[in-house]
PDB file of C-alpha atoms in Angstrom:
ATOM      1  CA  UNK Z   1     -53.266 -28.519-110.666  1.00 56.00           C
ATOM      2  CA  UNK Z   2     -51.970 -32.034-110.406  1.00 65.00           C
ATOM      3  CA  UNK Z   3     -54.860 -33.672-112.427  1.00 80.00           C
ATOM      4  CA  UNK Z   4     -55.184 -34.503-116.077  1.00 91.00           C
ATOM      5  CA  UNK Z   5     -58.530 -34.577-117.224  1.00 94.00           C
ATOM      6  CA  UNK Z   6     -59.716 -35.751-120.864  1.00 95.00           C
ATOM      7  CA  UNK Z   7     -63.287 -35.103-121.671  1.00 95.00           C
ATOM      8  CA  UNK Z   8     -64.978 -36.197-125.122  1.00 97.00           C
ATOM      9  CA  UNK Z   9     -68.500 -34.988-126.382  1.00 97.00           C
ATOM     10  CA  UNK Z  10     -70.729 -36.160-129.344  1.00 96.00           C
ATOM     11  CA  UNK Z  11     -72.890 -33.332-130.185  1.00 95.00           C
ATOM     12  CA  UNK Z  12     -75.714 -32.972-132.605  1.00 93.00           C
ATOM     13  CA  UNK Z  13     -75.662 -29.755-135.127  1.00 91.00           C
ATOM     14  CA  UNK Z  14     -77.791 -27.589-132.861  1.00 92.00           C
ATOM     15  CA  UNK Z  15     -77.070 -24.001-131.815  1.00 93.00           C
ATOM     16  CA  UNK Z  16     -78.155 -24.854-128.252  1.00 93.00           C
ATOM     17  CA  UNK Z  17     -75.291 -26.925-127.674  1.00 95.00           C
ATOM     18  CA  UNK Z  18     -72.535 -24.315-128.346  1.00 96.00           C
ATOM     19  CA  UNK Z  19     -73.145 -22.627-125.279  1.00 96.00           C
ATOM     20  CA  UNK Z  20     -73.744 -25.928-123.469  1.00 97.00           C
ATOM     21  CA  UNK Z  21     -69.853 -26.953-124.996  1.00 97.00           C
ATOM     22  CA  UNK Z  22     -68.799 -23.478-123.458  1.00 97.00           C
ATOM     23  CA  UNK Z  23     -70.031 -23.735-119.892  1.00 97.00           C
ATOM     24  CA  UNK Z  24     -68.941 -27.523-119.514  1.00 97.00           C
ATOM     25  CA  UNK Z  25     -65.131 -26.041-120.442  1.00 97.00           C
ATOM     26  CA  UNK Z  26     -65.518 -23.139-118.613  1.00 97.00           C
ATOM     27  CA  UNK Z  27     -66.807 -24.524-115.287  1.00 96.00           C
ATOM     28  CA  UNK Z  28     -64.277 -27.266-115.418  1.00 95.00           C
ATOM     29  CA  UNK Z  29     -61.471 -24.758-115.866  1.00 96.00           C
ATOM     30  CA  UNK Z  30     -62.442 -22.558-112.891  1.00 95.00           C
ATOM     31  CA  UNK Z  31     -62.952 -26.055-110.975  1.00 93.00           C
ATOM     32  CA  UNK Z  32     -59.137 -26.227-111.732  1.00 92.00           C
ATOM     33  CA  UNK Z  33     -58.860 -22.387-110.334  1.00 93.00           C
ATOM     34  CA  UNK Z  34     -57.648 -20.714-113.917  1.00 95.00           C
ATOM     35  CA  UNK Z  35     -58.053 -17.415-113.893  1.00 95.00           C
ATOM     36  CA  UNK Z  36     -61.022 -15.171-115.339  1.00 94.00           C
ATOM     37  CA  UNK Z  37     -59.297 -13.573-118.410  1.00 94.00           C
ATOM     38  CA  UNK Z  38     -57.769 -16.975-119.534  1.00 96.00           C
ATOM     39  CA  UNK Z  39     -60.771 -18.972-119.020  1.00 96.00           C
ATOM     40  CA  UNK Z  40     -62.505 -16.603-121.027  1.00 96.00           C
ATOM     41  CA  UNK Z  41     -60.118 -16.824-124.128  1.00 97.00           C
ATOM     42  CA  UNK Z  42     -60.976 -20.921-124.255  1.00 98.00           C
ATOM     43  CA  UNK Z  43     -64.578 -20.191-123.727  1.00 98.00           C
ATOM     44  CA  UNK Z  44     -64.800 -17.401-126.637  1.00 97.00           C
ATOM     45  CA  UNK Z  45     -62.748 -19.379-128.938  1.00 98.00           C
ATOM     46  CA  UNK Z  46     -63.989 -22.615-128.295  1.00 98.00           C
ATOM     47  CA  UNK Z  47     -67.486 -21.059-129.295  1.00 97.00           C
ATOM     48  CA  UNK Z  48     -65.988 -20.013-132.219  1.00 96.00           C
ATOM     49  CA  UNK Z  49     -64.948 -23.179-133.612  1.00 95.00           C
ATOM     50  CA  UNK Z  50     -68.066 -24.660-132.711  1.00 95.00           C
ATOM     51  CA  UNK Z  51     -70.372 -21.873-134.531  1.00 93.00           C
ATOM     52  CA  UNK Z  52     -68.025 -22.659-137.328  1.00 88.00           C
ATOM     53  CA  UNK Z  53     -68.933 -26.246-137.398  1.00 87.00           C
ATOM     54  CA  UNK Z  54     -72.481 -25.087-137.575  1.00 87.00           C
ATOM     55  CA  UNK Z  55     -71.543 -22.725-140.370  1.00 82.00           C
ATOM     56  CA  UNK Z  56     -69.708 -25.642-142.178  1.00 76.00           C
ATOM     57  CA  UNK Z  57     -71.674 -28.921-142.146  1.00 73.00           C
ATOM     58  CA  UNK Z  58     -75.250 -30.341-142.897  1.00 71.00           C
ATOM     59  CA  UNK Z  59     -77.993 -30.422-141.000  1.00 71.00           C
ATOM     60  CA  UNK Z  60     -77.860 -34.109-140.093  1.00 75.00           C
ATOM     61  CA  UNK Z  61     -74.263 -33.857-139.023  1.00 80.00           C
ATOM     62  CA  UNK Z  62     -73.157 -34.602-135.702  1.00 89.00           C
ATOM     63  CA  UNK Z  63     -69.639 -33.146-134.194  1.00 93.00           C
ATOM     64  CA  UNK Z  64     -67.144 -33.431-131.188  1.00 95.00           C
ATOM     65  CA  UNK Z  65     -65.701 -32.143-128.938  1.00 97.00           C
ATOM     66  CA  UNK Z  66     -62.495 -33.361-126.870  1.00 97.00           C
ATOM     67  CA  UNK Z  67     -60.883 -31.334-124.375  1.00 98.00           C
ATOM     68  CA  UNK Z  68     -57.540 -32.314-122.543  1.00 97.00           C
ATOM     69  CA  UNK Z  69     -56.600 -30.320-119.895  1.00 96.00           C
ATOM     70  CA  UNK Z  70     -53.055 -30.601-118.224  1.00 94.00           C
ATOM     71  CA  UNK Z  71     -51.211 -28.559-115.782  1.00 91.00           C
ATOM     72  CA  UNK Z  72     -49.983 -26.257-118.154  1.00 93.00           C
ATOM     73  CA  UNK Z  73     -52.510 -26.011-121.074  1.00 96.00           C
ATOM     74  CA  UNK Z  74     -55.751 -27.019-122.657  1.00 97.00           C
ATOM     75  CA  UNK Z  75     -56.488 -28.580-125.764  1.00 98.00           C
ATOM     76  CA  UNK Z  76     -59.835 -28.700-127.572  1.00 98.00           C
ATOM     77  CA  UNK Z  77     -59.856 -30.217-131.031  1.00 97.00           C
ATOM     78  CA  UNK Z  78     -63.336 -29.836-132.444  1.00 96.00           C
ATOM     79  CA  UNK Z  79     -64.339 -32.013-134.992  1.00 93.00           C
ATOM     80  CA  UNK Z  80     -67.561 -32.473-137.718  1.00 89.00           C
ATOM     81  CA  UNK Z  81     -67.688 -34.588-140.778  1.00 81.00           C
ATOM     82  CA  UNK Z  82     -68.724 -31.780-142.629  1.00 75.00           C
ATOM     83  CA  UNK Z  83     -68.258 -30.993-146.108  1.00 69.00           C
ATOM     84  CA  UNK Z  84     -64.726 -29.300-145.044  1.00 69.00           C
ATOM     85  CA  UNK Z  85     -63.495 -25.829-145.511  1.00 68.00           C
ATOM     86  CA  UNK Z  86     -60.446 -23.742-146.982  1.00 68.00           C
ATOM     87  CA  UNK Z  87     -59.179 -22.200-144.065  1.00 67.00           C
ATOM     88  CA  UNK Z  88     -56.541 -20.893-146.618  1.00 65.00           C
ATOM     89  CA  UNK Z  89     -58.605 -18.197-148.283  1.00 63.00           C
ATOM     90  CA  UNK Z  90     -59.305 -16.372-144.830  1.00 61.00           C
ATOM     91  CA  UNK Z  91     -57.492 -13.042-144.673  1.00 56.00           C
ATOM     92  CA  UNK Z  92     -56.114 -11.881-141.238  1.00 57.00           C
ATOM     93  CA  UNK Z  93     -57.865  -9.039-141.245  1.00 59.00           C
ATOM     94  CA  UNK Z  94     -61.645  -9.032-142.137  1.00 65.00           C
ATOM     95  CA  UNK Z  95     -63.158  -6.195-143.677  1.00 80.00           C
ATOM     96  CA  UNK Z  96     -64.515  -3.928-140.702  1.00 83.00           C
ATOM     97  CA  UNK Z  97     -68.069  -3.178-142.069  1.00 87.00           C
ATOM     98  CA  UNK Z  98     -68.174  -6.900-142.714  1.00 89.00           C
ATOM     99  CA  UNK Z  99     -71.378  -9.255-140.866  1.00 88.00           C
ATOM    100  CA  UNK Z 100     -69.200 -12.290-140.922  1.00 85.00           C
ATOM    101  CA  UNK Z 101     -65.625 -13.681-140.819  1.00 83.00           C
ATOM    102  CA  UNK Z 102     -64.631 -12.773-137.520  1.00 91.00           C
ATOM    103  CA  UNK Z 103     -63.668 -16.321-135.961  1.00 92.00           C
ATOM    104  CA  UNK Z 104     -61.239 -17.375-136.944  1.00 91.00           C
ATOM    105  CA  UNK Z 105     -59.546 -13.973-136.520  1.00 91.00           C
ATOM    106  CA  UNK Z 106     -60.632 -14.024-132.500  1.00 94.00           C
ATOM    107  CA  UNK Z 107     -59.969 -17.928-132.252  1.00 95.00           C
ATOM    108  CA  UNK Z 108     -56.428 -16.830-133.281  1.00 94.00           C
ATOM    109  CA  UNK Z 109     -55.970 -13.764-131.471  1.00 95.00           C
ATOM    110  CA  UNK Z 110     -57.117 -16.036-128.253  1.00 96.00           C
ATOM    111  CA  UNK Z 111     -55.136 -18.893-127.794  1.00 97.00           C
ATOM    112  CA  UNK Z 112     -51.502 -19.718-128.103  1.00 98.00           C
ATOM    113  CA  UNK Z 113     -51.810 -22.039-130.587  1.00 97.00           C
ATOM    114  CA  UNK Z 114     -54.450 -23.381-133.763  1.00 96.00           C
ATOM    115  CA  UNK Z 115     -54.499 -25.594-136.026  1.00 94.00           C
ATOM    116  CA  UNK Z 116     -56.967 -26.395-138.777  1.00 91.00           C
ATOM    117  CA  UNK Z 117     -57.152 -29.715-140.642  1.00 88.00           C
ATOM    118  CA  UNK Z 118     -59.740 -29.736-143.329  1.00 81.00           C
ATOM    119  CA  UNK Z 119     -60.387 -31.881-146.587  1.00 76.00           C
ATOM    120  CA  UNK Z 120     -63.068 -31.815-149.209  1.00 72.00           C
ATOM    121  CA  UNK Z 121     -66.101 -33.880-148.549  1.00 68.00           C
ATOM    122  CA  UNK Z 122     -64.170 -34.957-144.792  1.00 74.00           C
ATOM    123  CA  UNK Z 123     -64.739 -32.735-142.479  1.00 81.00           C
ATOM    124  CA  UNK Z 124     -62.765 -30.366-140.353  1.00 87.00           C
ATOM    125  CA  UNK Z 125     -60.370 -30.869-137.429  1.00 92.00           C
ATOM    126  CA  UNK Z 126     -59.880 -27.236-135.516  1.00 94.00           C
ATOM    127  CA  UNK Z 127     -56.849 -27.633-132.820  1.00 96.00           C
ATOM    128  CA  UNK Z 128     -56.829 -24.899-130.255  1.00 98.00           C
ATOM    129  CA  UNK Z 129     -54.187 -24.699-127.476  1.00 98.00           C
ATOM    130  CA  UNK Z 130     -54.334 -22.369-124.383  1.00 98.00           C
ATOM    131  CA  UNK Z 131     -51.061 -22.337-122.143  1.00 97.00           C
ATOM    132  CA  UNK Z 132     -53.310 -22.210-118.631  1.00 96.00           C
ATOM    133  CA  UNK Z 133     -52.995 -19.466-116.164  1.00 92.00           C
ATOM    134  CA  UNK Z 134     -53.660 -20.123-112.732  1.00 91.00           C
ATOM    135  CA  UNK Z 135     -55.212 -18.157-110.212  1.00 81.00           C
ATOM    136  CA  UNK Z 136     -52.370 -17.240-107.518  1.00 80.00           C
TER     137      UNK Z 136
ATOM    138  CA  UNK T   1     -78.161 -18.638-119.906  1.00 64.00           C
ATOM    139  CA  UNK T   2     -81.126 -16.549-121.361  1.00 82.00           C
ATOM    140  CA  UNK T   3     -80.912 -13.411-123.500  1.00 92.00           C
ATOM    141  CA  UNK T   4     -82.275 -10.206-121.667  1.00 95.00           C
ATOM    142  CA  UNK T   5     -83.484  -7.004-124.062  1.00 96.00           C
ATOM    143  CA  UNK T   6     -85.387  -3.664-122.688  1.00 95.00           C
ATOM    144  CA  UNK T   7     -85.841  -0.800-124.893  1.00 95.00           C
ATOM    145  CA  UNK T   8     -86.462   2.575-123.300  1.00 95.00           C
ATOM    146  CA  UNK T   9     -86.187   6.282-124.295  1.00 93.00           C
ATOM    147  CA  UNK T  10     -83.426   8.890-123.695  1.00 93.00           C
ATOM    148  CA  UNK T  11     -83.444  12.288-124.936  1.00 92.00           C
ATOM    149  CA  UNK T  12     -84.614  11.304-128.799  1.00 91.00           C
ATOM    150  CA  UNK T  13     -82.050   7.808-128.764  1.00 94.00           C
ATOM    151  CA  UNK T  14     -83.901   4.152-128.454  1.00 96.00           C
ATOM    152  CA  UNK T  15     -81.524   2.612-125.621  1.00 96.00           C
ATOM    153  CA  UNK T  16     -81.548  -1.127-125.989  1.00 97.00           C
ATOM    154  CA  UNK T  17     -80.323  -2.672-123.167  1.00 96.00           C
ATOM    155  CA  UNK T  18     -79.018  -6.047-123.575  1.00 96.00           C
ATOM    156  CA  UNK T  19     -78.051  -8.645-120.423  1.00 95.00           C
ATOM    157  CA  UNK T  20     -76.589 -12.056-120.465  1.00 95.00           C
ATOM    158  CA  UNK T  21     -74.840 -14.626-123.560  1.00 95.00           C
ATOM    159  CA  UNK T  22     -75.422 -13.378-126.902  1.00 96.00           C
ATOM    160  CA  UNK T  23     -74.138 -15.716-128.973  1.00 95.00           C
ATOM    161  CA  UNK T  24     -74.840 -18.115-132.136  1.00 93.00           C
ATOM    162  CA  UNK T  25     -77.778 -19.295-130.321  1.00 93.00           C
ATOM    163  CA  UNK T  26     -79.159 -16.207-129.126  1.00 95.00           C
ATOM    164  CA  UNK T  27     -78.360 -13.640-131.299  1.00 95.00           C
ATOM    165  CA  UNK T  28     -81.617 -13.823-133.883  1.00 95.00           C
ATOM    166  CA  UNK T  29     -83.276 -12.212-131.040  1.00 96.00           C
ATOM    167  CA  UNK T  30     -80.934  -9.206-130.533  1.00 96.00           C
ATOM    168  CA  UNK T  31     -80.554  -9.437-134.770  1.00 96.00           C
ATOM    169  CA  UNK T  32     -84.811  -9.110-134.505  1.00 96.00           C
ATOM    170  CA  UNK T  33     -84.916  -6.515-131.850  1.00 96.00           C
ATOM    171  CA  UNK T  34     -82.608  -4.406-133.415  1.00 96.00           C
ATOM    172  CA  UNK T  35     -84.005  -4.746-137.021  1.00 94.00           C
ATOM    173  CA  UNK T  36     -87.627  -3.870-135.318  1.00 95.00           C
ATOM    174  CA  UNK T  37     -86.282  -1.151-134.182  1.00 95.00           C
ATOM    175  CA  UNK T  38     -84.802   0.411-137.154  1.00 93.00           C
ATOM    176  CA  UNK T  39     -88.315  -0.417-139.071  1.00 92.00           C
ATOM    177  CA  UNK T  40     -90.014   1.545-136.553  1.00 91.00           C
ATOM    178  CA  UNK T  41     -87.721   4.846-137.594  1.00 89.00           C
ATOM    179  CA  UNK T  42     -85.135   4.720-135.044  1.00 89.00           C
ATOM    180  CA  UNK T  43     -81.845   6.316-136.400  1.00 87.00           C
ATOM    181  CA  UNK T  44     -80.312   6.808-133.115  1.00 91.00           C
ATOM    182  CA  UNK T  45     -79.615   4.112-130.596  1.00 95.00           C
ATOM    183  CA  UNK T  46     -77.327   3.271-128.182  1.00 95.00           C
ATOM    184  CA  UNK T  47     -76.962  -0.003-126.824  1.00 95.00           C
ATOM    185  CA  UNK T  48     -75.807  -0.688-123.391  1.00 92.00           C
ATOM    186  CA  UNK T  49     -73.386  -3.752-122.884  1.00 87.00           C
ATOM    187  CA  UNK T  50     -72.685  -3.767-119.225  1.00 83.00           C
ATOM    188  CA  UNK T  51     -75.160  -6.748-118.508  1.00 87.00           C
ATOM    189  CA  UNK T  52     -73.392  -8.724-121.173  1.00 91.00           C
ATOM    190  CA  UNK T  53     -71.277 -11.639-119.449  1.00 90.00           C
ATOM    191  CA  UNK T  54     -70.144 -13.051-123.013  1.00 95.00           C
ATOM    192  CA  UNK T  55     -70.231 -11.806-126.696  1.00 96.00           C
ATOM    193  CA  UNK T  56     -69.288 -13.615-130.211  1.00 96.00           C
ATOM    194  CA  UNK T  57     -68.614 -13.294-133.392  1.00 95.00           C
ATOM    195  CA  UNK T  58     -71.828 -13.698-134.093  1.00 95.00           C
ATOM    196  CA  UNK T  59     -73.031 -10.449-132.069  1.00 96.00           C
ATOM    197  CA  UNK T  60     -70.425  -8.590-133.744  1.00 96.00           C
ATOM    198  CA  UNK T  61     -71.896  -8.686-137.171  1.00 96.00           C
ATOM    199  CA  UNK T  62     -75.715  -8.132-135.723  1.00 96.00           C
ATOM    200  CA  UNK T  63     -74.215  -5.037-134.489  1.00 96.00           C
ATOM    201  CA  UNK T  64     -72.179  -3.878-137.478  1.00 96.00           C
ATOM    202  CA  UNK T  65     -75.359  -4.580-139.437  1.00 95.00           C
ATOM    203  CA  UNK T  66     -76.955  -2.531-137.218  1.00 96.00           C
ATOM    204  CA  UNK T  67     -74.871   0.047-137.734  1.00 96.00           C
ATOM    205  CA  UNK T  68     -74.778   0.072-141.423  1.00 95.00           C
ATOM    206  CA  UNK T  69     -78.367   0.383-141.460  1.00 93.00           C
ATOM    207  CA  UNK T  70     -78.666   3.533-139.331  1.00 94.00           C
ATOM    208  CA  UNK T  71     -76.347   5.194-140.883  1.00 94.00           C
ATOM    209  CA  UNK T  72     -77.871   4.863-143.962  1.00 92.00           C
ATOM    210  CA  UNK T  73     -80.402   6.723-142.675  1.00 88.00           C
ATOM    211  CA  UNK T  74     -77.971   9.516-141.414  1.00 91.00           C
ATOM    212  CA  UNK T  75     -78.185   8.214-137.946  1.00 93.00           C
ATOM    213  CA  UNK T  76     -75.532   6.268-135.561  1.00 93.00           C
ATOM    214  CA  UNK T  77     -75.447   3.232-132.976  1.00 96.00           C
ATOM    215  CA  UNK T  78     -73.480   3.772-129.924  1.00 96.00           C
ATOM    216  CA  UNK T  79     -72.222   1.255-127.690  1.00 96.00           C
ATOM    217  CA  UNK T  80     -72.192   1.443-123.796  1.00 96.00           C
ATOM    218  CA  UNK T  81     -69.724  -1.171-122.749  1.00 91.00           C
ATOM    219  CA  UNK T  82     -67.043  -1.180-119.938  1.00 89.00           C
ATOM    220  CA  UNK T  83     -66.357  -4.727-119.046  1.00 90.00           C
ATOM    221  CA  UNK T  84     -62.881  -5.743-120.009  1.00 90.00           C
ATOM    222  CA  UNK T  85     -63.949  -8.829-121.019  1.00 90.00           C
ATOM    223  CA  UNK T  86     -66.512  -7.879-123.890  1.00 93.00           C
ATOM    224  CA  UNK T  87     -64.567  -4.458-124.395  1.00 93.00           C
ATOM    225  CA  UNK T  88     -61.332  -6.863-125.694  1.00 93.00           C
ATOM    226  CA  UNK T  89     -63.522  -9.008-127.896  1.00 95.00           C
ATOM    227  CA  UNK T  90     -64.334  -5.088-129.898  1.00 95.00           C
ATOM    228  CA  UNK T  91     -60.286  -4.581-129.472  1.00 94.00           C
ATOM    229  CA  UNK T  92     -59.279  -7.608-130.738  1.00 93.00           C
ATOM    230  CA  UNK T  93     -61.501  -7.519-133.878  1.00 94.00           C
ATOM    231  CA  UNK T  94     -60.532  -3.843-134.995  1.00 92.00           C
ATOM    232  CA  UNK T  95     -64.192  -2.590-134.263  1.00 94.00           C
ATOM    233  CA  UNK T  96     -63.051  -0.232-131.678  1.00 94.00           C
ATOM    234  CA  UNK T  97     -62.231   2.116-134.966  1.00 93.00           C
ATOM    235  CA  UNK T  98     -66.022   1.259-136.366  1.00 94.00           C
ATOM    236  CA  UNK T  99     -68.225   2.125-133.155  1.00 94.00           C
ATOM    237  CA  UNK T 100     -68.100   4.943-130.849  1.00 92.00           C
ATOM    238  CA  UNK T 101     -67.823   3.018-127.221  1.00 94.00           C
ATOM    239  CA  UNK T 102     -68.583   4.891-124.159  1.00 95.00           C
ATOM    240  CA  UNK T 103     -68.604   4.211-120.231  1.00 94.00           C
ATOM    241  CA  UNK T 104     -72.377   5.616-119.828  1.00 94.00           C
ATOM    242  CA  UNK T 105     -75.621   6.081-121.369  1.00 94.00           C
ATOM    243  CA  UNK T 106     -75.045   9.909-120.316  1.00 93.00           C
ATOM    244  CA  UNK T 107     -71.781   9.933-122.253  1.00 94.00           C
ATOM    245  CA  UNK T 108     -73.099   8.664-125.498  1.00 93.00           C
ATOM    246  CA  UNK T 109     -76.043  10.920-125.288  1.00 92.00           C
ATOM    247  CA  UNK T 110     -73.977  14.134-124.453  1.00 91.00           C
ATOM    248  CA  UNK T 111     -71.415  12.886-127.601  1.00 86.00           C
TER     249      UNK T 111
END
């Protein structure tokens, strides 16, 4: 895949718009023939970090989304202006008869490499990186 | 992509069978159909996962409060899921060791 593509989207905090986020990603990385299993991973952890921003700001907020894709992996930083969140308290491992907490533990189970940026009252940055797999 | 739920009957279990994205947007459905369920006194379900193309976080804690609540009434909630895809999600979280997963509605009833 000889292309570089860099996509940017300004979302408003609604629930439709996570799986909107997902299928834009998704369809562009089969356009770019990755395979099933590894388009999947960016598409379940890129819904993730978006449910999180819906978890994590107020109601008014807006958030983004920019996704660079390169011939050997994807990055999707997704970004609100939320009041922010201690990534630092969340345990690996969730309890199992727990409702919640699960997302961060599949975002990093599912791509190569994250990153979270977050500061009181400023929002959080989550940085996910896929190395891309490519249909043969 | 929409949410699909249909609730029949097999041998005593409620068998909800659940098709297309359940995710933060569509999950207070499935979170609804399987509460109405339970108010309406059914302790044993099994939910079948094959029509499923993607599953979240989200889902996972509708079902695990599922579970808890059927249990509490000294029933159980089995899954019906073979689809790599949705099975990993279950593997990756741990919950493989919380539900009883099965390849067929036939399986989880004979269980």
């Amino acid at each position: 895949m000889p292309l570089e593509v860099n996509l940017t989207l300004c979302l408003p905090r609604d629930t439709k718009t996570v799986p909107l986020v997902r299928h834009l990603i998704g369809a562009m990385l089969e356009e770019f023939g990755v395979m099933l299993e590894c388009r999947g991973d960016v598409e379940l952890a890129v819904t993730e970090a978006c449910a999180n921003v819906l978890d994590h700001s107020k109601v008014d907020d807006e958030y983004e989304v920019r996704v660079a894709v390169d011939p050997d992996r994807c990055q999707i930083r997704v970004i609100d202006t939320g009041h922010g969140f201690d990534f630092s308290t969340l345990s690996e491992e969730s309890d199992p008869y727990s409702e919640r907490g699960r997302g961060v533990q599949l975002m990093r189970a599912l791509v190569d490499r994250i990153h979270f940026e977050s500061e009181p009252e400023a929002g959080t940055i989550v940085h996910l990186v896929k190395d891309l797999h490519f249909a043969p | 992509m929409d949410l699909g739920l249909d609730v029949s009957e097999r041998n005593g279990y409620a068998v909800l069978a659940v098709s297309g994205e359940v995710d933060v947007a569509t999950v207070p459905r499935l979170r609804e159909q399987l509460h109405g369920l339970v108010a309406q006194g059914s302790n044993k379900i099994i939910v079948t996962r094959d029509g499923v193309d993607f599953l979240d976080s989200t889902g996972l804690g509708v079902l695990v409060g599922a579970l808890k609540r059927v249990r509490s009434n000294d029933g159980d909630l089995f899954l019906v899921c073979t689809q790599p895809r949705i099975r990993k999600v279950f593997e990756v979280t741990g919950l493989t060791k919380v539900f009883s997963l099965f390849d067929s509605v036939d399986d989880a009833v004979a269980s």
